[in-house]
Amino acid sequence: MTRIALKGLWARRRRLAGSFAAVFLGVAFLAGALMLGDTMNASIGRFFDQAYAGTDASVRGAANVSDTPDGERGMIDAGVVDLVRRVPGVAVAEPVITGSGQLLGHDGRAIAVLGPRTAGNWLTDPRLNPYHVVQGRAPRTDDEVVVNRATAVQGRLRVGDATAVLTPQRVPVRVVGIAKFGDQDGFGGTSFTAFTLEGARKYVARTPDRVSGVSIRAASGVSQDELVRRLRGVLPAGAEAITGRALSREGMNAVTKGFLDMFRAFLLAFAGIALLVGMLGIHNTFAITVAQRSRESALLRAVGASRRQVLASVIAEALVLGLTASVAGVFGGLGFAALLEGVFTAMGASLPVGGLVVTATSVAVAVTAGVVVTVLSCLLPAVRASRTPPVAAMRATEAERPGVSRVRAVCGGTLAAAGLALLAVSAAAGRSMVMAVLGTVACVAGVVVLGPVAARPAGALLGAPLRGVTGALARRSTAREPRRVAGAATALMVGIGVVTLITVLAASVRTSVRDTVARSFGGDLVISTGSAIGGGFDPRLAGDVARLPQVRVAAGMGTGGVRIGGRAVRVTYADPAALSRVLDLGSAASLPPGRLAVSRTVARAHGWRTGTPLTVLFADGTRRTLTVGGTYAPGGPAGDYLMPRADWIAHDPQPRDTTVLIALRPGVGTAEGERAVTAAARPYSAPDVRTRADYIDAQASGVNSLLTLVYVMLALAIVIALLGIANTLSLSVHERTREIGLLRAVGATRGQIRSMIRGESLIVALSGTAGGLAIGLLPGWALARAATDGTFAAPPVQLVVIAVIGALAGVLAALRPARRAARMDILRAVAD
């Protein structure tokens, strides 16, 4: 039976080419995603290993208010440095100062980088310092700096150039050195500007009495663990010691649990969609080929083959197909990994990758997934083949039973009705996300089960515009085989459905953000910085702008990290009285010091109300009890937590604003006010000045970038669905050779045959597109309302484009099958 299966597979290799391609593409996407994740994991691990390669131990503040790799910690007493140096086993101990520092480029504006913008001191011990100078020299005076190479290139800076660093006050400096981080031009997307120790104390720490930490190298023969044990015996409260190995592992874990895990899940989700679409197409292919071979299966049964052997032969074919396509897909994954990296880079998301890393685990997972998907796709057709009675060999049988069972109709209808009910309950019961997800799953399952039931009426309706004899033949052909039509359309339906769902969700989120900001922000202009991570500008800017004769009020806002109830959160700090004149703060408009305002969403989630005491841990290790003093609408510029500036500045050596909201005086035009504000902001290195409309659009712009990326990821699923339609048509053409030959014999032209096949493909594609729009819009309505606090938006232009793409996809899928059908030799076809 194995030989029969292999010979049969080889004989039908052309018919299974589409299935091979579907498995290949799905596995290539999966393997590429896994390889890219492994490569990033190795590259990030190498970054952290290089960062702490020469560090045996480190002393730092014990309070961490952030879950980022480096954390967000306060400074410690500078006297700790001398304590550390006196510990036996310490060979070298250098004070470390790190903080915010935006370097200005050749154009006088802050250099835009993807990561934090940091400044600190240059470590003089080359083993402790992960950076090394590649051009110029180390800083010697307080106004000299070394810059990492990537930042220097981005800002078009060279050794000897005069520029400035915002800490957030403007500090004039001269670049005397360009440095690399190990063999890289920087630590990920971070910019680093290094002063002398005295310069960092003056401009970053702003005091000679505090440091960020101490970097330590052990004496020969002293282990890292032993050194840390000794250090802990002398450190004061508020300071902690950690080994270099633990530092590297801690940073790596933070990246893995945050960005890297989310990145992998994002890619694997789309790889899963591609495999699912491929699985539907493969199932349809096997269903058709097994039905076409029903007489062959019956002959095998008649000559003594058991049901188990027939079943095993079909599964063996699927196993061989899945294995060969999956192995090829792993090699294709090498190219897909490079392609994915290029896509992210083209969209401005530079990924930390080096040489491609291929692990045995990733290869095994990709191959196993491809084989399992292929085998599962063939199970039902294999079972049908094994049930073919031997007597069927004595008569010609239909390739496939055209009817659909009542059980299918009842089950599908029940699932769809249950899904719609759950979606309705979700909308009525406080927009429950759980109900919306369950309803979505039930609706999709119901539509898939109902596919063959709805294929005939849908084909008749959607094929009605097809005129003439060829249109009528196309409608009759699709009505004759509802299962095939549904099988081919379902794969496209899933792809179109996901695209529609994402489109609706993105439009709803974008509309919700825009409406929320528009309702809460009543000003005319906004000054903003490009990054809140190490970015920001001098808080005095808001005061300078407020004194302009064109301005009625200017309220500055900054952000920082704290822990509330053990959770790391970002808080906004500002003057609530000034902020409430341009922003709707609800009951928090008159927030006094000692109080904390929260959004209504956060208050509901935690059961907080006005008067609830909250313990807040600041980065400097101070714990304070602040009382909830009011709530406001979520989603606005103030974020979810708002604190009076007076409560914040006592715990931050570098308070800085990231946004200034401005309201103009009555009678002052937006253009006039913008010119005046831009001139006032110029001494602060020209941060962005935007009108109210531009600011509102910018708040929702991040959704557009993500949507573009999602469309690119889903394109592969659509391609695989098209392969499924093309393969179904090819198999149908092969099966209908005699029918097509007779049509040609009675006068049908080649053009009419091509039109008929294209019409069939168009009906299948339109059926899949219509179903996809339905399963995208209805669940999208419930999910959008649950995710956006009640907002739903369905962009008509984008939905029309999706429908047109679906129809064009059907035409493209029919090109090769239609050409093949039209070129058939009439006599051979009739004699077949």
mmCIF file of N, CA and C in Angstrom, residues 15 21 26 111 115 134 178 193 200 212 224-225 333 390 403 445 465 490 539 541 568 614 675 752 766 799-800 826:
data_model
loop_
_atom_site.group_PDB
_atom_site.id
_atom_site.type_symbol
_atom_site.label_atom_id
_atom_site.label_comp_id
_atom_site.label_asym_id
_atom_site.label_seq_id
_atom_site.Cartn_x
_atom_site.Cartn_y
_atom_site.Cartn_z
ATOM 1 N N ARG A 15 -1.640 17.952 -9.752
ATOM 2 C CA ARG A 15 -2.888 18.318 -9.072
ATOM 3 C C ARG A 15 -2.631 18.775 -7.631
ATOM 4 N N ALA A 21 2.328 24.210 -2.508
ATOM 5 C CA ALA A 21 2.653 25.627 -2.378
ATOM 6 C C ALA A 21 2.044 26.233 -1.113
ATOM 7 N N GLY A 26 2.996 28.614 4.132
ATOM 8 C CA GLY A 26 2.655 28.695 5.547
ATOM 9 C C GLY A 26 3.820 28.327 6.445
ATOM 10 N N ILE A 111 18.104 64.815 18.113
ATOM 11 C CA ILE A 111 18.271 63.679 17.212
ATOM 12 C C ILE A 111 17.225 62.629 17.546
ATOM 13 N N GLY A 115 15.016 54.470 20.751
ATOM 14 C CA GLY A 115 15.081 54.110 22.157
ATOM 15 C C GLY A 115 15.263 55.313 23.062
ATOM 16 N N VAL A 134 36.261 55.058 18.857
ATOM 17 C CA VAL A 134 36.785 54.659 17.543
ATOM 18 C C VAL A 134 37.263 55.866 16.743
ATOM 19 N N ILE A 178 33.849 59.662 19.098
ATOM 20 C CA ILE A 178 32.764 58.812 18.607
ATOM 21 C C ILE A 178 33.054 57.401 19.107
ATOM 22 N N THR A 193 25.212 59.984 25.391
ATOM 23 C CA THR A 193 26.142 61.110 25.396
ATOM 24 C C THR A 193 26.906 61.073 26.710
ATOM 25 N N ALA A 200 28.982 65.167 34.309
ATOM 26 C CA ALA A 200 27.723 64.447 34.553
ATOM 27 C C ALA A 200 27.122 64.859 35.890
ATOM 28 N N SER A 212 24.028 57.451 40.272
ATOM 29 C CA SER A 212 23.039 56.443 39.884
ATOM 30 C C SER A 212 23.423 55.059 40.373
ATOM 31 N N GLN A 224 32.020 36.563 41.510
ATOM 32 C CA GLN A 224 30.971 37.579 41.526
ATOM 33 C C GLN A 224 30.036 37.388 42.719
ATOM 34 N N ASP A 225 29.668 36.143 42.985
ATOM 35 C CA ASP A 225 28.757 35.887 44.103
ATOM 36 C C ASP A 225 29.390 36.267 45.437
ATOM 37 N N GLY A 333 11.991 29.630 4.774
ATOM 38 C CA GLY A 333 11.945 30.490 5.952
ATOM 39 C C GLY A 333 13.162 31.371 6.090
ATOM 40 N N PRO A 390 -16.695 -2.010 -2.068
ATOM 41 C CA PRO A 390 -16.063 -2.649 -3.235
ATOM 42 C C PRO A 390 -16.951 -2.674 -4.471
ATOM 43 N N GLY A 403 -25.267 16.932 -2.789
ATOM 44 C CA GLY A 403 -26.186 17.411 -1.768
ATOM 45 C C GLY A 403 -25.507 17.762 -0.467
ATOM 46 N N ALA A 445 -17.506 29.866 13.158
ATOM 47 C CA ALA A 445 -17.749 28.423 13.036
ATOM 48 C C ALA A 445 -19.075 28.150 12.329
ATOM 49 N N PRO A 465 -25.225 38.858 -12.214
ATOM 50 C CA PRO A 465 -24.749 39.830 -13.215
ATOM 51 C C PRO A 465 -24.029 39.200 -14.398
ATOM 52 N N THR A 490 -14.234 29.328 1.543
ATOM 53 C CA THR A 490 -13.984 29.467 2.980
ATOM 54 C C THR A 490 -12.576 29.966 3.266
ATOM 55 N N PRO A 539 11.036 72.746 31.639
ATOM 56 C CA PRO A 539 9.698 73.179 32.074
ATOM 57 C C PRO A 539 9.490 74.685 31.995
ATOM 58 N N LEU A 541 9.785 76.453 29.497
ATOM 59 C CA LEU A 541 9.187 76.796 28.206
ATOM 60 C C LEU A 541 7.719 77.167 28.369
ATOM 61 N N ALA A 568 3.879 48.788 38.058
ATOM 62 C CA ALA A 568 4.594 49.899 37.435
ATOM 63 C C ALA A 568 3.626 50.649 36.519
ATOM 64 N N LEU A 614 -3.788 55.646 48.381
ATOM 65 C CA LEU A 614 -2.923 54.820 47.537
ATOM 66 C C LEU A 614 -1.467 55.018 47.958
ATOM 67 N N ARG A 675 2.972 81.191 14.904
ATOM 68 C CA ARG A 675 4.237 81.895 14.650
ATOM 69 C C ARG A 675 4.860 82.392 15.948
ATOM 70 N N GLN A 752 -15.258 31.784 -24.960
ATOM 71 C CA GLN A 752 -16.424 31.452 -24.125
ATOM 72 C C GLN A 752 -16.036 30.477 -23.001
ATOM 73 N N LEU A 766 -16.367 35.975 -4.943
ATOM 74 C CA LEU A 766 -17.376 36.873 -4.368
ATOM 75 C C LEU A 766 -18.057 36.230 -3.166
ATOM 76 N N LEU A 799 -13.578 49.337 2.995
ATOM 77 C CA LEU A 799 -14.364 48.109 2.823
ATOM 78 C C LEU A 799 -14.663 47.842 1.341
ATOM 79 N N VAL A 800 -14.926 48.913 0.580
ATOM 80 C CA VAL A 800 -15.141 48.747 -0.860
ATOM 81 C C VAL A 800 -13.860 48.251 -1.528
ATOM 82 N N ILE A 826 -10.011 19.151 -28.778
ATOM 83 C CA ILE A 826 -11.425 18.770 -28.763
ATOM 84 C C ILE A 826 -11.597 17.258 -28.861
#
